[in-house]
Tab-separated table of C-alpha atoms (C1' of nucleotides) in Angstrom:
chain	number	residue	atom	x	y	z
A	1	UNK	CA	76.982	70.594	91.970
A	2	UNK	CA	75.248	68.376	89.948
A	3	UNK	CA	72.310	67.566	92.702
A	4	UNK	CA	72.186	70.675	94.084
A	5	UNK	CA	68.746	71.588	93.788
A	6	UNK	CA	67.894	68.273	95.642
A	7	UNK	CA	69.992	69.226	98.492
A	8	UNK	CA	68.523	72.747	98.490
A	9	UNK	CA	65.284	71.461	98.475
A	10	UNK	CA	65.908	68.878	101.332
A	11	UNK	CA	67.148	71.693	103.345
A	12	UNK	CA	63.815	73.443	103.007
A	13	UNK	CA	64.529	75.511	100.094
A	14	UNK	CA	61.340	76.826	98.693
A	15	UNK	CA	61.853	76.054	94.733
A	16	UNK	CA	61.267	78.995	92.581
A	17	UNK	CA	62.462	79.742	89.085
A	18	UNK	CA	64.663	81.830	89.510
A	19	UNK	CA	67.007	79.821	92.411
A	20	UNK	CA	66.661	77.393	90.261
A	21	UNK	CA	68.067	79.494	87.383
A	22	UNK	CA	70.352	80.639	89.523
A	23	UNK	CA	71.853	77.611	90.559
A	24	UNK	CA	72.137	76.375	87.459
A	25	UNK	CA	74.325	79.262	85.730
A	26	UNK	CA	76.777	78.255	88.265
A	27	UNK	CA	77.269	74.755	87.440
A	28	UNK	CA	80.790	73.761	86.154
A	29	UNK	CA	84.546	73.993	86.828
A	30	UNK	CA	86.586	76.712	87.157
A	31	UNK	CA	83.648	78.943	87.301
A	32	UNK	CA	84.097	82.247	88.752
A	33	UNK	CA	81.279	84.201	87.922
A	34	UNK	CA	80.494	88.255	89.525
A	35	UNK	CA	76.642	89.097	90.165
A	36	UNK	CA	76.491	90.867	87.230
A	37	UNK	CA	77.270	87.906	85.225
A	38	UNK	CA	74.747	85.432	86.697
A	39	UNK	CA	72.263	88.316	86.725
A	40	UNK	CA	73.305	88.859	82.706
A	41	UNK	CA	73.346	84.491	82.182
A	42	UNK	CA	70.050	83.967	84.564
A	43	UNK	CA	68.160	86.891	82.286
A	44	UNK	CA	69.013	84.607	78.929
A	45	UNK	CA	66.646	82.314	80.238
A	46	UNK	CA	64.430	84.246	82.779
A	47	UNK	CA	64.650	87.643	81.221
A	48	UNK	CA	62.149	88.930	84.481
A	49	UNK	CA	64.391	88.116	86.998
A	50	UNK	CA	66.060	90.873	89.319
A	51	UNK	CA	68.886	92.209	90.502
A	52	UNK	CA	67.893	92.064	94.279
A	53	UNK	CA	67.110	88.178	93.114
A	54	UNK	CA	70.441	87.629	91.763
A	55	UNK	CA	71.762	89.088	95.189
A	56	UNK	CA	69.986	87.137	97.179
A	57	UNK	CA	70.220	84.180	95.726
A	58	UNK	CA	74.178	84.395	95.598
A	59	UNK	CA	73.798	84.702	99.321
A	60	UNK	CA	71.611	82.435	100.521
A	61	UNK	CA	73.918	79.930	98.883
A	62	UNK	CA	77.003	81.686	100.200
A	63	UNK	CA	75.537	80.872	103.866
A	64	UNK	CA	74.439	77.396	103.011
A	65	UNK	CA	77.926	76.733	101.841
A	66	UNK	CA	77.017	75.527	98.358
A	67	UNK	CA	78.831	78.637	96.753
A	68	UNK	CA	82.186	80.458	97.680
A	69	UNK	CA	82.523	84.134	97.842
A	70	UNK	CA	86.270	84.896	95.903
A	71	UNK	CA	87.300	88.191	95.517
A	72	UNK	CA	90.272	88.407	94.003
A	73	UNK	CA	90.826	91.911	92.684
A	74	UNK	CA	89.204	94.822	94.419
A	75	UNK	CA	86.303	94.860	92.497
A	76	UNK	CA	83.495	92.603	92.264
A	77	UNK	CA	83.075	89.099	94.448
A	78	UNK	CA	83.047	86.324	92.342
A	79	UNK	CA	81.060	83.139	92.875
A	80	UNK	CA	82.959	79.509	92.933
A	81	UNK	CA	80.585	76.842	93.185
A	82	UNK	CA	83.709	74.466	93.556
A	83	UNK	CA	82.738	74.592	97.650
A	84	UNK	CA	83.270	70.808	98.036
A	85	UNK	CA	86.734	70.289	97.298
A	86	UNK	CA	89.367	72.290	99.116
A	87	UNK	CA	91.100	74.674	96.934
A	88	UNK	CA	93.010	77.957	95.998
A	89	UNK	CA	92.720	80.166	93.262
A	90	UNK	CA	95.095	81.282	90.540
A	91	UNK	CA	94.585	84.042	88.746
A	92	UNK	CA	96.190	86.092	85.738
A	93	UNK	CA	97.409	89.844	86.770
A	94	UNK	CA	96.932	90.656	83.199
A	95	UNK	CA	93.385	89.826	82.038
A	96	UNK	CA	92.288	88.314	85.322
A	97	UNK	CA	91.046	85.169	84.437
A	98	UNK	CA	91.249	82.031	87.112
A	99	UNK	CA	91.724	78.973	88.354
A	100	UNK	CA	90.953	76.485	90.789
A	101	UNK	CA	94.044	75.016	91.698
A	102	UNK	CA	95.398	72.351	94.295
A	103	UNK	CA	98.463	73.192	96.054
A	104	UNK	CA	100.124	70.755	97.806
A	105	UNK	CA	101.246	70.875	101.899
A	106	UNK	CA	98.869	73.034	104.421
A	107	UNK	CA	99.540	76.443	104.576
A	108	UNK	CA	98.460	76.415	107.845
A	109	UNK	CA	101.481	74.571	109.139
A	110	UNK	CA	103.715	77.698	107.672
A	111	UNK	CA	102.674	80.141	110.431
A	112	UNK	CA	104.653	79.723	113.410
A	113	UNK	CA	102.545	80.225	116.650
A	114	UNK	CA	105.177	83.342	117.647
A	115	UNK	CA	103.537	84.629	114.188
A	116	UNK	CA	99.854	84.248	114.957
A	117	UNK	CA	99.642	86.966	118.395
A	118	UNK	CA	97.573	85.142	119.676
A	119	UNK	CA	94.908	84.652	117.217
A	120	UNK	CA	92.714	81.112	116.919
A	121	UNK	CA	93.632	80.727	113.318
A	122	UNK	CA	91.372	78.603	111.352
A	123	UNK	CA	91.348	79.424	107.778
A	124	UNK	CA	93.611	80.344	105.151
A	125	UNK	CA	93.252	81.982	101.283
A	126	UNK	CA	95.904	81.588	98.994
A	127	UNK	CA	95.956	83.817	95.687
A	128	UNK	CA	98.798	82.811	92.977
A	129	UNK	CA	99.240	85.457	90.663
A	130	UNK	CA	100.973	85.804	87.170
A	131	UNK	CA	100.492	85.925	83.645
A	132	UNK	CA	98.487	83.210	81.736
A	133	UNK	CA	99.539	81.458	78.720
A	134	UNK	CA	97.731	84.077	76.196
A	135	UNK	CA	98.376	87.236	78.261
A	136	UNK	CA	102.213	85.911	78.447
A	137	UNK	CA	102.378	85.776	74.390
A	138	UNK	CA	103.890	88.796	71.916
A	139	UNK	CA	99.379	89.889	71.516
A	140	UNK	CA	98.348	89.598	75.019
A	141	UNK	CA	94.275	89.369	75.798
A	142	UNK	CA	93.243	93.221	76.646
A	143	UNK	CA	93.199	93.771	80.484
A	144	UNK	CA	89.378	93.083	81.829
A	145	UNK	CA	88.568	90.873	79.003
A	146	UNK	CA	87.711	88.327	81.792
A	147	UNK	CA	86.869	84.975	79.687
A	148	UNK	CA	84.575	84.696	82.726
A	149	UNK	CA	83.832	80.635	82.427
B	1	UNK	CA	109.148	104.060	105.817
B	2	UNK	CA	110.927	107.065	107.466
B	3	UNK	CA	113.259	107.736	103.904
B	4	UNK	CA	110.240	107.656	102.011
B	5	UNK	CA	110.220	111.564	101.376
B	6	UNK	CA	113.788	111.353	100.125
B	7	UNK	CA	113.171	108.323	97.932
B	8	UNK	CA	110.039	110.273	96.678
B	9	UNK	CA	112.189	113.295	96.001
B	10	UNK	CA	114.851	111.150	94.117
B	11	UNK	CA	112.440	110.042	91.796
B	12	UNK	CA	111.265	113.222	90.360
B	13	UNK	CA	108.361	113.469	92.555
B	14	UNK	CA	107.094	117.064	92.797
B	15	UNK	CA	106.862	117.600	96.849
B	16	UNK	CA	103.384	118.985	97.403
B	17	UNK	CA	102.007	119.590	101.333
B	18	UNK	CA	99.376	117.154	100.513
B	19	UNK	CA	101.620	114.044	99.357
B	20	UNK	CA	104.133	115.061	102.088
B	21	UNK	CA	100.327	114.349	104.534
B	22	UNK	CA	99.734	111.236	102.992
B	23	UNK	CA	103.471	109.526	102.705
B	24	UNK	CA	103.163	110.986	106.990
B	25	UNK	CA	100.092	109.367	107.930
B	26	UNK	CA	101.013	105.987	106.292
B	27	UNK	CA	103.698	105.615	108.939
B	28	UNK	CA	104.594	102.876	111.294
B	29	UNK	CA	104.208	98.854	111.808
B	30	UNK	CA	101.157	97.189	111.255
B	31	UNK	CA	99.076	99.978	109.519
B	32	UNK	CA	96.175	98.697	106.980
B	33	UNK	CA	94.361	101.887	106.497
B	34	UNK	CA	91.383	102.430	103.751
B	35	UNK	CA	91.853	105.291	101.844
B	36	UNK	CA	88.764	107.244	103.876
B	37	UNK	CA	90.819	107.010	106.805
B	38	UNK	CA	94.037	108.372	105.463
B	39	UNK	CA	91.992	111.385	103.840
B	40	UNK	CA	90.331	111.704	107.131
B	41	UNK	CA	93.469	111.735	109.162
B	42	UNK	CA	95.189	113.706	106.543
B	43	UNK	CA	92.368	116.329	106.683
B	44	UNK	CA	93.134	117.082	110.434
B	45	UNK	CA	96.364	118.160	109.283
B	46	UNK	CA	95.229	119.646	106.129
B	47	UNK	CA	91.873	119.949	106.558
B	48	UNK	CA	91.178	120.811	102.637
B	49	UNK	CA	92.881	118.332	101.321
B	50	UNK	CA	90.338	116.163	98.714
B	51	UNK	CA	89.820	112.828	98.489
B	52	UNK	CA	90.548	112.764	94.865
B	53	UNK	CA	94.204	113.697	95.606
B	54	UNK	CA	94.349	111.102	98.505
B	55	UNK	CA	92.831	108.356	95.820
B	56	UNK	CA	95.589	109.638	93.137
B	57	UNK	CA	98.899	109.726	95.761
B	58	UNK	CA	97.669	106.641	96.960
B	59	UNK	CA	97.720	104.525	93.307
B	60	UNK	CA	101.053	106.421	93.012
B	61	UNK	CA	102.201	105.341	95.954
B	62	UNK	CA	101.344	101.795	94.708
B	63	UNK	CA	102.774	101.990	91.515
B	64	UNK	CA	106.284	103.183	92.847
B	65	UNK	CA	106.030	100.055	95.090
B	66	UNK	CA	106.266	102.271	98.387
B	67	UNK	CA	102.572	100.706	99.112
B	68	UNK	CA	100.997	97.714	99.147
B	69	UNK	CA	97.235	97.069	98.307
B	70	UNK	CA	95.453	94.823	100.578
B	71	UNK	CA	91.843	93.708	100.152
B	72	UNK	CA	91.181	90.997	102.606
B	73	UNK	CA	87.254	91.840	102.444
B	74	UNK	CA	85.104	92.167	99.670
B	75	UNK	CA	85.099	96.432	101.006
B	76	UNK	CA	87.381	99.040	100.712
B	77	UNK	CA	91.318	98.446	99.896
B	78	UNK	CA	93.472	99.062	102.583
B	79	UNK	CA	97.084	100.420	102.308
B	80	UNK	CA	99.673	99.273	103.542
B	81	UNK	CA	103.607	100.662	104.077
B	82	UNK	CA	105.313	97.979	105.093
B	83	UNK	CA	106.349	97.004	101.205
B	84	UNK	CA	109.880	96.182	101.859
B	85	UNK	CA	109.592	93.460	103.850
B	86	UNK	CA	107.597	90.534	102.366
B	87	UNK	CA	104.680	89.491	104.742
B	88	UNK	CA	101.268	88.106	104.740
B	89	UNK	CA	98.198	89.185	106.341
B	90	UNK	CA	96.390	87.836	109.457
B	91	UNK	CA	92.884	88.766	110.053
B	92	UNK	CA	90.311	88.892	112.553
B	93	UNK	CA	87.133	86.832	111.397
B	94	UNK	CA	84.728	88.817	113.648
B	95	UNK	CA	86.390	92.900	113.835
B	96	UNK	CA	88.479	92.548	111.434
B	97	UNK	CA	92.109	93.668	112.862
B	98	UNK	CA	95.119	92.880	110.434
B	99	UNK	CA	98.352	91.839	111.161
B	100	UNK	CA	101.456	91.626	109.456
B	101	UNK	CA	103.191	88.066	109.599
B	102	UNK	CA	105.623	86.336	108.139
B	103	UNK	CA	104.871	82.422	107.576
B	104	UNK	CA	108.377	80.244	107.164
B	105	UNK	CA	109.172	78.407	103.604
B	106	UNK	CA	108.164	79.868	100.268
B	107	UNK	CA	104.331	79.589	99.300
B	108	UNK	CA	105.066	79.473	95.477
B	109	UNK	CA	106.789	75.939	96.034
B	110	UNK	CA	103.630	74.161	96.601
B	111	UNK	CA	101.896	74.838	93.502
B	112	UNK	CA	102.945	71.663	91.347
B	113	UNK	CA	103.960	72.734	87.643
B	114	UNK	CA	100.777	70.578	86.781
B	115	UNK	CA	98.956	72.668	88.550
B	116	UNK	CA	100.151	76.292	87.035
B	117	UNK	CA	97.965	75.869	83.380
B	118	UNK	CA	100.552	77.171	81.693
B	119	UNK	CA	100.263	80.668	84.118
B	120	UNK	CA	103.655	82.315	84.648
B	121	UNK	CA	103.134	82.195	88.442
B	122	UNK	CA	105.128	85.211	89.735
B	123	UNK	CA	103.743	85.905	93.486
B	124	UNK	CA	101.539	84.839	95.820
B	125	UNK	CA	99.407	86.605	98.321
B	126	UNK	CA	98.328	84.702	101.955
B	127	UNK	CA	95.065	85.460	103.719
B	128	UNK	CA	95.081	83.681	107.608
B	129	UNK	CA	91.836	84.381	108.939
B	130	UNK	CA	90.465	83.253	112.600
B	131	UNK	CA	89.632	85.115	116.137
B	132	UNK	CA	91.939	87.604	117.677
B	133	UNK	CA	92.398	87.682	121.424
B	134	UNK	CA	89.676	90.178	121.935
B	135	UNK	CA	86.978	88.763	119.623
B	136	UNK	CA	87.838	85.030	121.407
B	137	UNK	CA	87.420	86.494	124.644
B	138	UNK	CA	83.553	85.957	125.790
B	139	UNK	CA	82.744	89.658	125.177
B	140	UNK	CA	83.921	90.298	121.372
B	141	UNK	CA	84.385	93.004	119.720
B	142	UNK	CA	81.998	94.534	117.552
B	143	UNK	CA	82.090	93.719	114.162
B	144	UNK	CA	83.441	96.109	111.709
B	145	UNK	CA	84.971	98.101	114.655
B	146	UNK	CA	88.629	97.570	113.156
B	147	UNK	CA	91.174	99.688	115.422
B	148	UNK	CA	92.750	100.670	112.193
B	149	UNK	CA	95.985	101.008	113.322
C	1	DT	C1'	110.437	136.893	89.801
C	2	DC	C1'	108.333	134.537	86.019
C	3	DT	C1'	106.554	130.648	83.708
C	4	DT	C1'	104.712	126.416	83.003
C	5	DG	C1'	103.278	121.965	83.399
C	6	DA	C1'	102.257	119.048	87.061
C	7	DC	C1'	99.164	118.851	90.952
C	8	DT	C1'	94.791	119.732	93.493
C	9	DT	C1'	90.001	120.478	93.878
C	10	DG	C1'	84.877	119.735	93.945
C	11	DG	C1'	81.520	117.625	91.996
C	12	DA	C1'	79.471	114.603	88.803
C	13	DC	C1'	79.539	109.984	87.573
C	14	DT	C1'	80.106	104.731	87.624
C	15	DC	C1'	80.083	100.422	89.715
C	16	DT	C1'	78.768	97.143	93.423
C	17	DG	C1'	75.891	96.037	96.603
C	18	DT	C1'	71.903	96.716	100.153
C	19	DC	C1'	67.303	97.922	101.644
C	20	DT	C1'	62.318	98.491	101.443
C	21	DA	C1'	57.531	98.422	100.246
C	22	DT	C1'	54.690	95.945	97.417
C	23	DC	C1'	53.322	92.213	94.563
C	24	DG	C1'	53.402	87.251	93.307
C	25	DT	C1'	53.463	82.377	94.029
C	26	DA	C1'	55.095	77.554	95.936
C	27	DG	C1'	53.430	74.246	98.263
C	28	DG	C1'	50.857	72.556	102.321
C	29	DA	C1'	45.990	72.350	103.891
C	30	DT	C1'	41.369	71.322	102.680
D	1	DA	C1'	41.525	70.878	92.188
D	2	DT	C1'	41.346	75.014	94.898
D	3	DC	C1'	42.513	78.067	98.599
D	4	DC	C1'	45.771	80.455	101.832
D	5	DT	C1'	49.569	82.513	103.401
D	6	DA	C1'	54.148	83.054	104.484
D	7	DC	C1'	58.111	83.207	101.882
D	8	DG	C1'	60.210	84.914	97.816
D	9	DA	C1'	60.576	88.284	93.744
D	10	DT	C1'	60.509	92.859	92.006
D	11	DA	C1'	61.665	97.821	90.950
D	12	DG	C1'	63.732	101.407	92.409
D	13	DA	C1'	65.830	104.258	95.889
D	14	DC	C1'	69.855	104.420	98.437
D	15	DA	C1'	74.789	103.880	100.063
D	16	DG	C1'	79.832	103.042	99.871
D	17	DA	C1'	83.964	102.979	97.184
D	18	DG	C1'	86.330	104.671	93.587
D	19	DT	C1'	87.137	107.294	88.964
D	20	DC	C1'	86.992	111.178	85.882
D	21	DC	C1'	87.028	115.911	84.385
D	22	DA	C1'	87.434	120.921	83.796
D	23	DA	C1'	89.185	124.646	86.082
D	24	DG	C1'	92.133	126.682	89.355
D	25	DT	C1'	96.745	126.536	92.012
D	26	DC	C1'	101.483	126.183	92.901
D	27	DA	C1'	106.442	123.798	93.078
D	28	DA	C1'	110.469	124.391	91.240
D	29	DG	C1'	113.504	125.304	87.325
D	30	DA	C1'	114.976	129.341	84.226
DNA sequence: TCTTGACTTGGACTCTGTCTATCGTAGGAT
DNA sequence: ATCCTACGATAGACAGAGTCCAAGTCAAGA
């Protein structure tokens, strides 16, 4: 993630502000960040910027492949800028906070073509679910209180 | 599926025309309906039945375990019946069709314990994605047209 | 049949996300 | 350094999915 905005740019990104911004707020690991939140962590430092921005942003990188669309509950799409290593996300059913994690084997491999009906299968999500280690203790984390880093 | 009434019943459920439509149309193999098109194919049986209801018998449906959520796009949650037989979900990337299937060895097995942070991993939900017959076929499907069947 | 609390209803409301018309500006051209 | 213009940003309206609430209805036990 680090040289993103060079590859952007070499792609023919126009450079504005608020990509930049943008792109920035979702630098790290085991980042997993809704619209809202960028829009919220992009306004700390551009307080102007939009909504629509935000939005589009999210997308364009979405298409370039520099960011990964996760949605893991039914509510808001998340955005994992972890698109350069292959992984799968864990995530806890109490407070919903998650993970990038690295299972081992292909998943793939587990569908036996009398399973697939004739589909071209190409891709596969994996969602583990269970309780983290603060949601699993005697004062669990209040449900929603996504840490959201 | 077809005991469902009578498990209902057993468990203190108050029968009500409108459940009884709801537990009816979420009948059969491979149904993945959103929750607009059980209240629209309940309303053709009961044509003022609300959606509210259809929302709440729905979550209750869930929470007995007699239906299982699925969200394989970042839209509406579909429903689906088939909760007594574990399965994953196959999906059409271009019209999105789902399909029940039922990959071989256990998924939860390939997560090392160095890769579980601490989590209390407890289930795990598989998303195969690629093109159905139709949508491989030279004159695909529309997108968004699922059969939702 | 009566009673009552659980269930249903319609509509307002929230949350996510998209669209559009208008304004602003990055960056190449001069 | 300045000018141009097409691409990008903005505010706000709009749409889809889902939740909430007060008031009315009814299933089923007494």
């Amino acid at each position: 993630m680090s040289d993103l905005l060079a590859r952007l740019r070499g792609r023919g990104w126009r450079m504005t502000s608020q990509r930049r911004v943008v792109a920035e707020v979702l630098d790290g690991d085991h980042v997993h960040l809704t619209a809202d939140e960028v829009h919220a962590r992009a306004a700390r430092r551009l307080p102007e910027i939009s909504r629509a921005t935000v939005y589009n942003t999210l997308g364009e990188l979405v298409t370039l492949g520099e960011v990964i669309e996760v949605s893991t509950d039914g509510r808001a799409k998340r955005y994992d800028p972890n698109a350069h290593r292959p992984h799968q996300h864990l995530v806890c059913s109490n407070c919903g906070t998650i993970r990038d994690v690295h299972p081992t084997g292909d998943p793939l491999t587990d569908l036996p073509v009398e399973e697939r009906f004739g589909f071209a299968v190409s891709q596969v999500e994996v969602t583990y679910r269970g309780l983290c280690p603060s949601c699993a203790r005697p004062t669990p984390a209040v449900p929603g209180a996504h840490s959201a880093t």
